[in-house]
Each structure stands twice: as structure tokens, then as C-alpha cells.
XYZ file of C-alpha atoms in Angstrom:
530
model
C 294.581 111.086 -22.116
C 294.511 109.560 -18.664
C 296.103 111.482 -15.836
C 297.004 110.409 -12.321
C 296.403 112.211 -9.017
C 299.830 111.342 -7.682
C 302.252 109.623 -9.997
C 304.482 107.233 -8.016
C 308.134 108.078 -7.710
C 309.757 104.812 -8.822
C 310.860 101.545 -7.277
C 313.290 101.796 -4.372
C 315.661 99.547 -6.278
C 316.230 102.328 -8.792
C 316.814 105.467 -6.825
C 318.703 106.386 -3.718
C 316.034 108.662 -2.276
C 312.830 108.170 -0.314
C 309.943 110.039 1.191
C 310.532 111.940 4.413
C 309.999 109.769 7.471
C 307.089 112.009 8.521
C 305.184 111.393 5.270
C 302.939 108.381 4.850
C 303.955 106.951 1.446
C 300.483 105.466 1.003
C 298.656 108.763 1.366
C 301.174 111.452 0.486
C 299.616 114.643 -0.775
C 300.955 116.387 -3.853
C 302.198 119.316 -1.790
C 304.150 117.007 0.552
C 306.251 115.255 -2.098
C 308.838 117.942 -2.718
C 310.808 118.505 -5.932
C 313.865 117.024 -4.224
C 311.929 113.773 -3.755
C 310.430 113.794 -7.238
C 313.371 114.541 -9.515
C 315.091 111.137 -9.622
C 311.851 109.300 -10.349
C 310.855 111.776 -13.052
C 314.259 111.552 -14.704
C 314.406 107.759 -14.726
C 310.869 107.152 -15.978
C 311.255 109.612 -18.850
C 314.516 108.021 -19.928
C 312.863 104.585 -19.844
C 310.454 105.656 -22.608
C 313.310 106.906 -24.791
C 315.359 103.770 -24.180
C 312.627 101.238 -24.882
C 309.800 101.714 -27.383
C 311.170 104.862 -29.022
C 314.602 103.342 -29.430
C 313.281 100.068 -30.830
C 311.056 101.800 -33.366
C 313.840 104.087 -34.562
C 316.277 101.229 -35.036
C 313.674 99.307 -37.006
C 312.809 102.216 -39.298
C 316.488 103.062 -39.804
C 316.932 99.477 -41.024
C 319.477 98.693 -38.311
C 317.379 95.915 -36.739
C 315.294 93.229 -38.431
C 312.776 90.752 -37.037
C 314.332 87.464 -35.969
C 312.290 84.924 -37.926
C 314.616 82.173 -36.717
C 313.064 82.671 -33.276
C 309.556 84.071 -33.888
C 306.737 83.717 -36.388
C 306.085 87.398 -37.123
C 308.551 89.744 -35.390
C 308.617 93.443 -36.331
C 305.824 92.836 -38.833
C 304.172 96.267 -38.638
C 307.534 98.006 -38.465
C 308.331 96.315 -41.784
C 305.029 96.385 -43.679
C 304.201 99.895 -42.393
C 300.529 99.202 -41.731
C 300.435 102.018 -39.173
C 297.245 102.348 -37.116
C 296.102 104.030 -33.897
C 297.010 100.892 -31.925
C 300.657 100.901 -33.058
C 303.250 101.871 -30.428
C 300.696 103.731 -28.292
C 303.034 103.734 -25.303
C 305.390 106.258 -26.905
C 302.682 108.880 -26.542
C 300.937 107.737 -23.379
C 304.006 106.824 -21.324
C 305.942 109.914 -22.292
C 303.062 112.126 -21.202
C 302.924 110.326 -17.881
C 306.677 110.819 -17.501
C 306.679 114.501 -18.440
C 303.780 115.117 -16.026
C 306.232 114.233 -13.255
C 308.470 117.079 -14.347
C 305.428 119.360 -14.381
C 304.688 118.461 -10.751
C 308.136 119.792 -9.866
C 307.591 122.962 -11.884
C 304.125 123.551 -10.378
C 305.070 122.731 -6.787
C 303.917 125.584 -4.474
C 306.476 128.418 -4.488
C 308.947 126.125 -6.291
C 310.808 128.864 -8.177
C 311.606 130.576 -4.881
C 312.350 127.483 -2.798
C 313.613 124.998 -5.424
C 314.741 127.086 -8.433
C 317.411 124.642 -9.638
C 315.028 121.693 -9.413
C 312.559 123.655 -11.515
C 315.313 124.442 -14.005
C 316.303 120.788 -14.339
C 312.655 119.776 -14.751
C 312.114 122.380 -17.496
C 315.246 121.316 -19.378
C 314.231 117.654 -19.354
C 310.640 118.530 -20.211
C 311.843 120.387 -23.306
C 314.262 117.590 -24.198
C 311.641 114.845 -24.122
C 308.667 116.779 -25.473
C 310.635 117.643 -28.606
C 310.462 113.960 -29.493
C 306.694 113.919 -29.068
C 306.247 116.953 -31.317
C 308.655 115.565 -33.917
C 306.813 112.227 -33.970
C 303.206 113.511 -33.796
C 302.982 117.187 -34.770
C 300.153 118.947 -32.914
C 299.984 117.734 -29.298
C 298.561 118.814 -25.931
C 300.752 121.381 -24.197
C 299.054 124.407 -22.673
C 296.281 122.267 -21.145
C 298.357 119.121 -20.632
C 299.990 117.780 -17.456
C 297.065 118.827 -15.227
C 296.074 115.378 -13.967
C 292.402 115.179 -12.906
C 291.783 118.823 -13.835
C 292.739 118.234 -17.460
C 291.626 114.856 -18.716
C 290.644 116.201 -22.142
C 293.336 118.728 -23.072
C 293.320 120.899 -26.139
C 295.826 120.064 -28.897
C 298.237 122.912 -29.584
C 299.792 123.721 -32.920
C 303.238 122.083 -33.105
C 305.000 125.400 -33.760
C 303.342 126.836 -30.638
C 304.596 123.890 -28.581
C 308.135 124.329 -29.895
C 308.033 128.023 -28.971
C 306.721 127.269 -25.483
C 309.359 124.603 -24.832
C 312.195 126.837 -25.998
C 310.951 129.571 -23.674
C 310.992 127.051 -20.826
C 314.660 126.303 -21.522
C 315.426 130.043 -21.601
C 313.719 130.363 -18.218
C 315.631 127.379 -16.854
C 318.942 128.998 -17.778
C 317.851 132.207 -16.113
C 316.903 130.319 -12.946
C 320.323 128.676 -12.878
C 322.077 132.006 -13.429
C 320.130 133.716 -10.650
C 320.199 130.961 -8.021
C 322.619 130.963 -5.127
C 324.308 127.593 -5.566
C 324.926 127.185 -1.838
C 321.391 127.953 -0.716
C 319.572 126.243 -3.599
C 321.898 123.298 -4.173
C 320.493 120.165 -5.785
C 321.430 117.080 -3.817
C 323.614 114.498 -5.503
C 321.201 111.674 -4.653
C 318.182 113.386 -6.219
C 319.886 114.015 -9.579
C 320.857 110.754 -11.338
C 322.196 112.629 -14.372
C 324.540 115.424 -13.222
C 324.441 114.854 -9.445
C 323.588 118.479 -8.718
C 326.135 120.205 -11.020
C 324.218 123.195 -12.379
C 327.160 124.129 -14.608
C 326.627 120.836 -16.440
C 322.874 121.372 -16.542
C 323.380 124.775 -18.134
C 325.624 123.228 -20.816
C 322.977 120.571 -21.425
C 320.306 123.263 -21.706
C 322.376 124.988 -24.409
C 322.793 121.642 -26.168
C 319.039 121.044 -26.082
C 318.564 124.474 -27.657
C 321.136 123.593 -30.315
C 319.157 120.437 -31.108
C 316.063 122.588 -31.562
C 318.022 124.741 -34.035
C 319.103 121.721 -36.052
C 315.639 120.165 -36.064
C 314.292 123.517 -37.275
C 316.909 123.839 -40.025
C 314.711 122.627 -42.858
C 311.349 124.158 -41.976
C 309.680 126.682 -44.263
C 307.273 127.780 -41.522
C 307.758 131.503 -40.865
C 307.259 131.178 -37.094
C 309.637 128.241 -37.040
C 312.295 130.195 -38.893
C 311.913 133.141 -36.525
C 312.230 130.796 -33.546
C 315.337 129.228 -35.032
C 316.958 132.629 -35.520
C 316.020 133.653 -31.991
C 317.745 130.582 -30.541
C 320.816 131.073 -32.718
C 321.195 134.611 -31.394
C 320.979 133.350 -27.828
C 323.579 130.645 -28.420
C 326.373 132.964 -29.525
C 329.371 131.982 -27.385
C 327.470 129.238 -25.523
C 329.115 126.161 -24.050
C 327.840 122.689 -24.849
C 328.039 119.195 -23.427
C 331.540 117.763 -23.674
C 330.815 114.210 -22.453
C 328.096 111.590 -22.841
C 324.954 112.623 -20.967
C 324.395 109.571 -18.801
C 321.815 108.525 -16.245
C 322.282 105.963 -13.499
C 320.220 106.143 -10.304
C 321.640 102.824 -9.150
C 320.689 100.412 -11.920
C 321.199 96.802 -10.827
C 320.295 93.230 -11.653
C 318.246 92.540 -8.517
C 314.909 92.865 -10.343
C 313.470 93.698 -13.743
C 312.631 97.220 -12.561
C 316.130 97.651 -11.230
C 317.813 97.035 -14.586
C 318.900 99.839 -16.888
C 315.723 100.161 -19.031
C 317.782 100.043 -22.238
C 319.230 96.706 -21.148
C 315.922 95.519 -19.707
C 314.285 96.022 -23.102
C 317.004 94.719 -25.386
C 319.753 93.094 -23.277
C 320.557 89.386 -23.345
C 319.688 88.301 -19.808
C 316.773 88.796 -17.482
C 317.465 89.523 -13.824
C 316.879 85.866 -12.918
C 319.425 84.592 -15.448
C 317.113 83.635 -18.322
C 317.533 84.633 -21.954
C 315.491 87.712 -22.851
C 313.596 86.095 -25.724
C 311.053 88.929 -25.960
C 313.702 91.616 -26.302
C 317.215 90.513 -27.125
C 316.200 87.635 -29.398
C 313.252 89.437 -30.936
C 315.477 90.944 -33.595
C 318.795 90.477 -35.349
C 321.047 93.058 -36.888
C 319.721 93.867 -40.337
C 321.431 92.692 -43.482
C 321.590 96.359 -44.530
C 323.552 97.716 -41.589
C 325.956 94.800 -41.457
C 326.800 95.086 -45.124
C 327.184 98.822 -44.713
C 329.556 98.428 -41.778
C 331.558 95.813 -43.660
C 331.970 97.951 -46.772
C 329.960 95.699 -49.083
C 330.197 96.764 -52.768
C 326.424 97.374 -52.799
C 326.666 100.072 -50.120
C 328.000 103.656 -50.046
C 330.815 102.453 -47.770
C 332.103 100.034 -50.446
C 335.615 98.944 -49.603
C 335.711 100.435 -46.087
C 335.264 98.174 -43.074
C 334.112 99.859 -39.865
C 335.732 98.256 -36.789
C 332.873 99.454 -34.563
C 330.875 96.522 -35.866
C 332.682 94.243 -33.389
C 331.208 96.151 -30.438
C 327.823 96.885 -31.975
C 326.914 93.301 -32.920
C 327.884 89.722 -32.215
C 329.143 87.301 -34.833
C 327.176 84.376 -36.230
C 327.792 81.224 -38.236
C 326.910 81.713 -41.889
C 323.743 79.863 -42.831
C 324.681 77.008 -45.178
C 321.776 74.617 -44.733
C 323.597 72.544 -42.128
C 323.280 72.288 -38.365
C 326.824 73.524 -37.764
C 326.715 76.528 -40.044
C 329.538 77.988 -42.095
C 332.154 80.658 -41.619
C 332.032 82.933 -38.592
C 331.117 86.486 -39.524
C 328.391 89.127 -39.374
C 325.065 88.014 -40.831
C 321.666 89.677 -40.536
C 318.143 89.252 -41.816
C 317.108 91.479 -44.715
C 314.170 93.418 -43.301
C 310.841 91.866 -44.181
C 312.139 88.428 -45.167
C 310.814 85.356 -43.439
C 312.595 82.024 -43.037
C 311.649 80.705 -46.472
C 312.619 83.971 -48.128
C 315.955 83.853 -46.351
C 316.686 80.300 -47.480
C 316.142 81.356 -51.070
C 318.152 84.547 -50.536
C 321.089 82.434 -49.374
C 320.674 79.976 -52.252
C 319.056 77.018 -50.444
C 315.802 75.156 -51.205
C 312.715 75.208 -49.022
C 313.571 71.689 -47.814
C 316.869 72.858 -46.301
C 317.381 73.015 -42.553
C 315.711 76.019 -40.888
C 318.122 78.863 -40.003
C 318.803 79.200 -36.261
C 319.729 82.024 -33.907
C 323.384 81.085 -34.114
C 323.403 81.958 -37.814
C 322.779 85.625 -37.102
C 324.342 88.659 -35.475
C 322.546 90.008 -32.408
C 323.231 93.074 -30.288
C 326.744 93.267 -28.854
C 328.558 95.374 -26.290
C 326.569 96.163 -23.138
C 323.524 94.356 -24.548
C 325.403 91.049 -24.644
C 327.137 91.547 -21.303
C 325.323 89.793 -18.459
C 324.823 90.808 -15.722
C 327.090 93.860 -16.091
C 324.878 95.387 -18.792
C 321.957 95.579 -16.374
C 323.778 98.082 -14.150
C 325.402 100.099 -16.946
C 324.663 103.767 -17.582
C 321.772 104.941 -19.695
C 322.464 107.557 -22.368
C 320.224 110.544 -22.918
C 322.667 112.013 -25.390
C 326.085 110.909 -26.563
C 329.106 113.144 -26.948
C 329.287 112.070 -30.604
C 325.747 113.367 -31.168
C 326.661 116.741 -29.654
C 329.682 117.027 -31.960
C 327.544 116.198 -34.999
C 325.013 118.848 -33.936
C 327.811 121.413 -33.845
C 329.190 120.219 -37.193
C 325.816 120.652 -38.871
C 325.238 124.000 -37.182
C 328.600 125.251 -38.435
C 327.786 124.171 -41.989
C 324.343 125.758 -42.010
C 324.978 128.864 -39.883
C 328.693 129.782 -40.169
C 328.104 133.330 -38.910
C 327.491 131.947 -35.407
C 329.023 128.466 -35.367
C 332.423 127.330 -36.628
C 334.813 124.406 -37.233
C 332.373 122.120 -39.037
C 334.944 119.571 -40.185
C 336.669 119.473 -36.817
C 333.376 118.787 -35.041
C 332.652 116.045 -37.583
C 336.042 114.488 -36.865
C 335.419 114.865 -33.134
C 332.048 113.147 -33.497
C 333.491 110.114 -35.255
C 336.338 109.938 -32.738
C 333.889 110.182 -29.819
C 331.856 107.319 -31.274
C 334.979 105.156 -31.470
C 335.920 106.164 -27.935
C 332.443 105.170 -26.742
C 333.319 101.626 -27.803
C 336.835 101.847 -26.301
C 338.299 101.958 -29.804
C 339.666 105.500 -29.907
C 342.954 104.284 -31.384
C 341.159 103.051 -34.508
C 339.415 106.342 -35.334
C 342.242 108.018 -37.287
C 342.672 105.125 -39.733
C 338.916 104.949 -40.294
C 338.696 108.706 -40.916
C 341.477 108.387 -43.482
C 339.713 105.448 -45.155
C 336.411 107.329 -45.553
C 338.034 110.576 -46.652
C 337.128 109.962 -50.304
C 333.715 108.454 -49.628
C 330.976 111.037 -50.365
C 328.097 110.923 -47.865
C 330.277 108.930 -45.459
C 333.418 111.023 -44.944
C 334.096 114.763 -45.088
C 334.437 115.241 -48.811
C 332.522 116.960 -51.569
C 329.952 119.727 -51.375
C 327.779 120.914 -48.502
C 324.942 118.484 -49.320
C 327.350 115.562 -49.250
C 328.834 116.715 -45.954
C 325.346 117.027 -44.442
C 324.730 113.487 -45.633
C 328.022 112.357 -44.051
C 326.993 113.864 -40.718
C 323.687 111.982 -40.889
C 325.438 108.726 -41.766
C 327.906 108.982 -38.895
C 325.132 110.071 -36.522
C 323.158 106.979 -37.525
C 326.054 104.641 -36.795
C 326.857 106.387 -33.498
C 323.230 106.204 -32.277
C 322.387 102.705 -33.510
C 321.176 100.470 -30.663
C 321.112 103.422 -28.207
C 318.817 106.133 -29.600
C 317.115 105.015 -32.771
C 314.412 107.674 -32.544
C 316.936 110.508 -32.821
C 318.527 108.912 -35.874
C 315.114 108.463 -37.511
C 313.989 112.037 -36.909
C 317.190 113.297 -38.522
C 316.602 110.947 -41.453
C 313.103 112.367 -41.947
C 314.276 115.989 -41.954
C 317.289 115.443 -44.284
C 316.639 112.269 -46.270
C 319.997 110.844 -45.147
C 321.388 108.304 -44.858
C 319.546 106.549 -47.678
C 317.652 103.787 -45.891
C 315.966 100.945 -47.787
C 312.418 99.850 -47.094
C 311.670 96.349 -45.905
C 310.817 93.843 -48.636
C 307.249 93.693 -47.298
C 306.665 97.468 -47.139
C 303.179 98.366 -48.315
C 304.035 102.063 -48.589
C 306.410 103.921 -50.925
C 308.319 105.606 -48.109
C 308.837 105.664 -44.349
C 306.152 107.441 -42.273
C 306.543 111.142 -41.468
C 304.675 110.772 -38.203
C 302.895 108.341 -35.888
C 299.141 108.155 -35.506
C 297.613 109.387 -32.273
C 296.835 106.433 -29.964
C 293.435 104.837 -29.901
C 293.174 105.806 -26.233
C 293.085 109.479 -27.222
C 290.238 108.906 -29.689
C 288.235 107.102 -27.004
C 288.863 109.552 -24.134
C 289.592 112.889 -25.791
C 287.706 112.639 -29.077
C 286.589 116.270 -29.080
C 290.176 117.520 -29.232
C 292.426 114.951 -30.900
C 292.974 115.768 -34.602
C 291.842 113.297 -37.232
C 294.761 111.735 -39.109
C 294.391 109.142 -41.847
C 296.911 106.457 -42.693
C 297.461 108.068 -46.080
C 298.390 111.354 -44.386
C 301.041 109.565 -42.340
C 303.020 108.780 -45.491
C 302.766 112.139 -47.286
C 303.673 115.704 -46.418
C 300.484 117.587 -45.587
C 298.900 119.762 -42.915
C 299.184 116.967 -40.307
C 302.913 116.407 -40.872
C 305.115 117.802 -38.085
C 306.182 121.240 -39.275
C 309.932 120.572 -39.072
C 309.605 118.248 -42.092
C 307.753 120.684 -44.312
């Protein structure tokens, strides 16, 4: 993979920090750009990868988003037909490695553990947080020889279990650095930390939460080393404190430029910084027919008879397609994944000669994504409070000797999701309504409750962190998620293919993976799924 001698910090419109006045920004050496000057840029660029390509892919494969054929000729085609190749979504791999390398520059800064221990701790925590996604999506990846810039252009690929073990050890070390650092002498400045603004107490809670996520992602593995690692983490987490609020990032997002916008909004929000409609992001997809029917309690879905009020904040309304220019009743309408315009006409009972469906007939992203320009300056979300509660609910179900109150954490997770949309007052009635819905509410046996956690996690993360929802789907099989009508494979992929760039620049090390192996469980499948 390509490396860079000095990765740029980030545009001045994004972060409230700059190089020291005595440093020439055009020729700054690596040992002159201190961890304090690097952290904000590293944090924001890593989040941008999660918020954009990873998020979009996860929402597509969770059948929450569908290609908008009313606007484009072939949107989300590969995501639907599953013709996965080495050229598909390459930026998830390449851009995340660039981003994580910035954390490594903090960790490797001369004498950093002595001079900047809390910066090193924060870098290690975020490195472990983001690299878990890469391992879960690719399996074996560069780790021990990665992040070395010009000295390591062709890194060795490490076994995925080895990478997990190394990342967990880095989080352990980060917690130790926090515990041993004098907070007055080694304080992290508020301006350099766009996530917790220098609060190491919060960073320690986030570190514990990252470890808990490792435990949950390891819960289904049969790998002996993976099981031992899981048990080791569980032992360390006895009595630990976790995140109690959404983990947000905002270095000063604004609508002054494309780079200044929250990257989640920049990718999928309605308006560009200059007031135009974001046709290549916001209008690229609609809500899927599947998720809208699920949220509305359609008889064909497991939520039959239960309407979820969160739909009003997740998606906009449309005018039902009825073959006329005006459209029919106002409601929530989405494309069935894989259908094109002609398919949709037939699906809705109209002949090929009928008027073409238009954008106004469909539901698009709502909430912050619709809000212009306010959405551009809104917070980004590394992890939501609801997700943390669902992690604890699943941990309590699977490992009751260490974790407790599974049902309460489930209830807390649903309530937190409603609160995220400023609908906290509607949570209790919804929880009562789903109480007798297996795989949706807390009822039935352990398998059904695990399924309910996954369902509620999916709804809570939709639009904001699709990759996390998809990874949990792969490891549990829940919630049941239909394939697109054009899918050429019998199931969703268990992994992504390594990017073509790796095969052209690091051919001696990158493992060979066939398309067939992507869709079956085999030696190339990330170990947490087998």
C-alpha cells in the first residue's frame, strides 16, 4: 500500500489548531509536528472513512438504503448484485490505513510516552477502534509492518487473530498510560481533542467500551486463540465503567466549504456548501422498501402491527406513486433493492407506458441529513449511547458471571435511540408494543433476545453507522435481511476483497482471495465469523 512521508493534518476549516509559528508548514519534519498538533487531524480523517464509504456500504447491505432509479440509471448496482471485485470500495481499505497511520505517528513520536502519554493513549484507543473494522471486513491485514510510511511500502499481512491480540494489548497499554499520567502535567488540550476535549476519564470509559466491543465481536468465534483473548478481556472488564453518552466528534464542522462539512453530512446530506442539491450523495439512494415496511409494521415483516415512530426522523415522506404527475397519498415509500424503474412500475401495478416515478414519490434520508445548512455543522458519531447499551445487554446474556442486567440494558438502548431523535417520551409505549414480538422485543428464549438486540441495534445505527450493523449481522445472522432482487449470490458477503492497489504494489504479501471465497466460510473469512 502507498505510504506518505508526512501526512497532512487537515484543512484549517475543520480544526482549531495549527502548526507552531516557528515551523514552516511547507517543510515541517516529522519530529517537529508534535502529537498535540496531530491528534485533531488524525481523529477527524479516521472518522470521515467510517462516516462515508463504510457507512454507505453497511446501509446498503443491511437493506436500509436502495438505489434511487428515479434519479440515476444504475445506482448501488454492485451493492445489489454482489459482483464483488478488487476494485469495489477500495477506499475503505486504503483511506483507513492512511488515517490510522496518523495515529501511529503520534504513538511513534520521539519519547512520546514520556512527554505526551495521554496523546499516545488516545491514539492507541482510536487505532484499536478503527482497525477492528478493517480486520472484521478483510481478515488478515498488515499490522506489525504497517504504518511505516516510506520504510514499509510492502508490509507483511498478519493473521487476523494476531492483529486482534495486538490491538487489544494497545488498548490495555492506553489505559495504563492514562492511569499513570499526571493529569496536570500531561493534560491534553481541549482544542487538540475534538472528541472528549482532553477528558481522560471519558477516554478511559471509551477504552473499556472498545474492549467490550471486541468481546462481543469475539462471542461467536471457535478459534482457540480468539476464545482465550475474549476471556482475557472479560477478566479485565470486571467492574469497568463504560460510555454513558453518544461518542461525538466535532472539530468545528461548518458549511463554509465541502471539507468543512461534517463528513457524514457531506457524503449523504441534502445540500452542498454552495446551496446545491447533493445529487451524488443524498439523491443517490432512497430508503429501501424493506426498512420502511419494517418500521411501519407491515404484515409481511417481523414487526407486523407495530409502527415505529422513529421513522419520522429517519426518513422523509413521499407521494405514493400512482402513475400521475401529482402522486397519491403522502406516506413512506421506498425502492425494493435491485428493482429498476420498469420493475417498480410493475411492482406498484402500473404498465410500462405509465409516467416514470420521480424523486418526490420516495422517502429519502431525514433528520440531520435533510436539514440544511444546520446538518453540515452537526456532530459526527463514532459510537451512539444506544449501541453501548446493546453491547452491555448482549454481554450480560452471553457472560452473566461478569455482566448483568441484560433486559435493562436492552430497554436503555431502545430508550437512548428514541432520545437520539428527541422522542424519548415515545419509547415506553413502543417498548410495550413490541413486548410480545419475538426477535424485536425482549421476549422468548436467549436466541430470540439476541435477535432482538440485533434488530434494535440495526434500527439505532441506520443512516449513521451501517458498517457496525452489518458486522453484527454477519456474526449473528440477525436481523433477517433480504437480498436484492438482482443478487447473483445466495447470501451477503462475509468479507471484502483486498483492493487492486494492493495486488499491484504489494503482490508478494497480499493473500489471494477469490470471489467464491467471499461468499462462503473458509480460511480467508475473518475469524470472528467462523
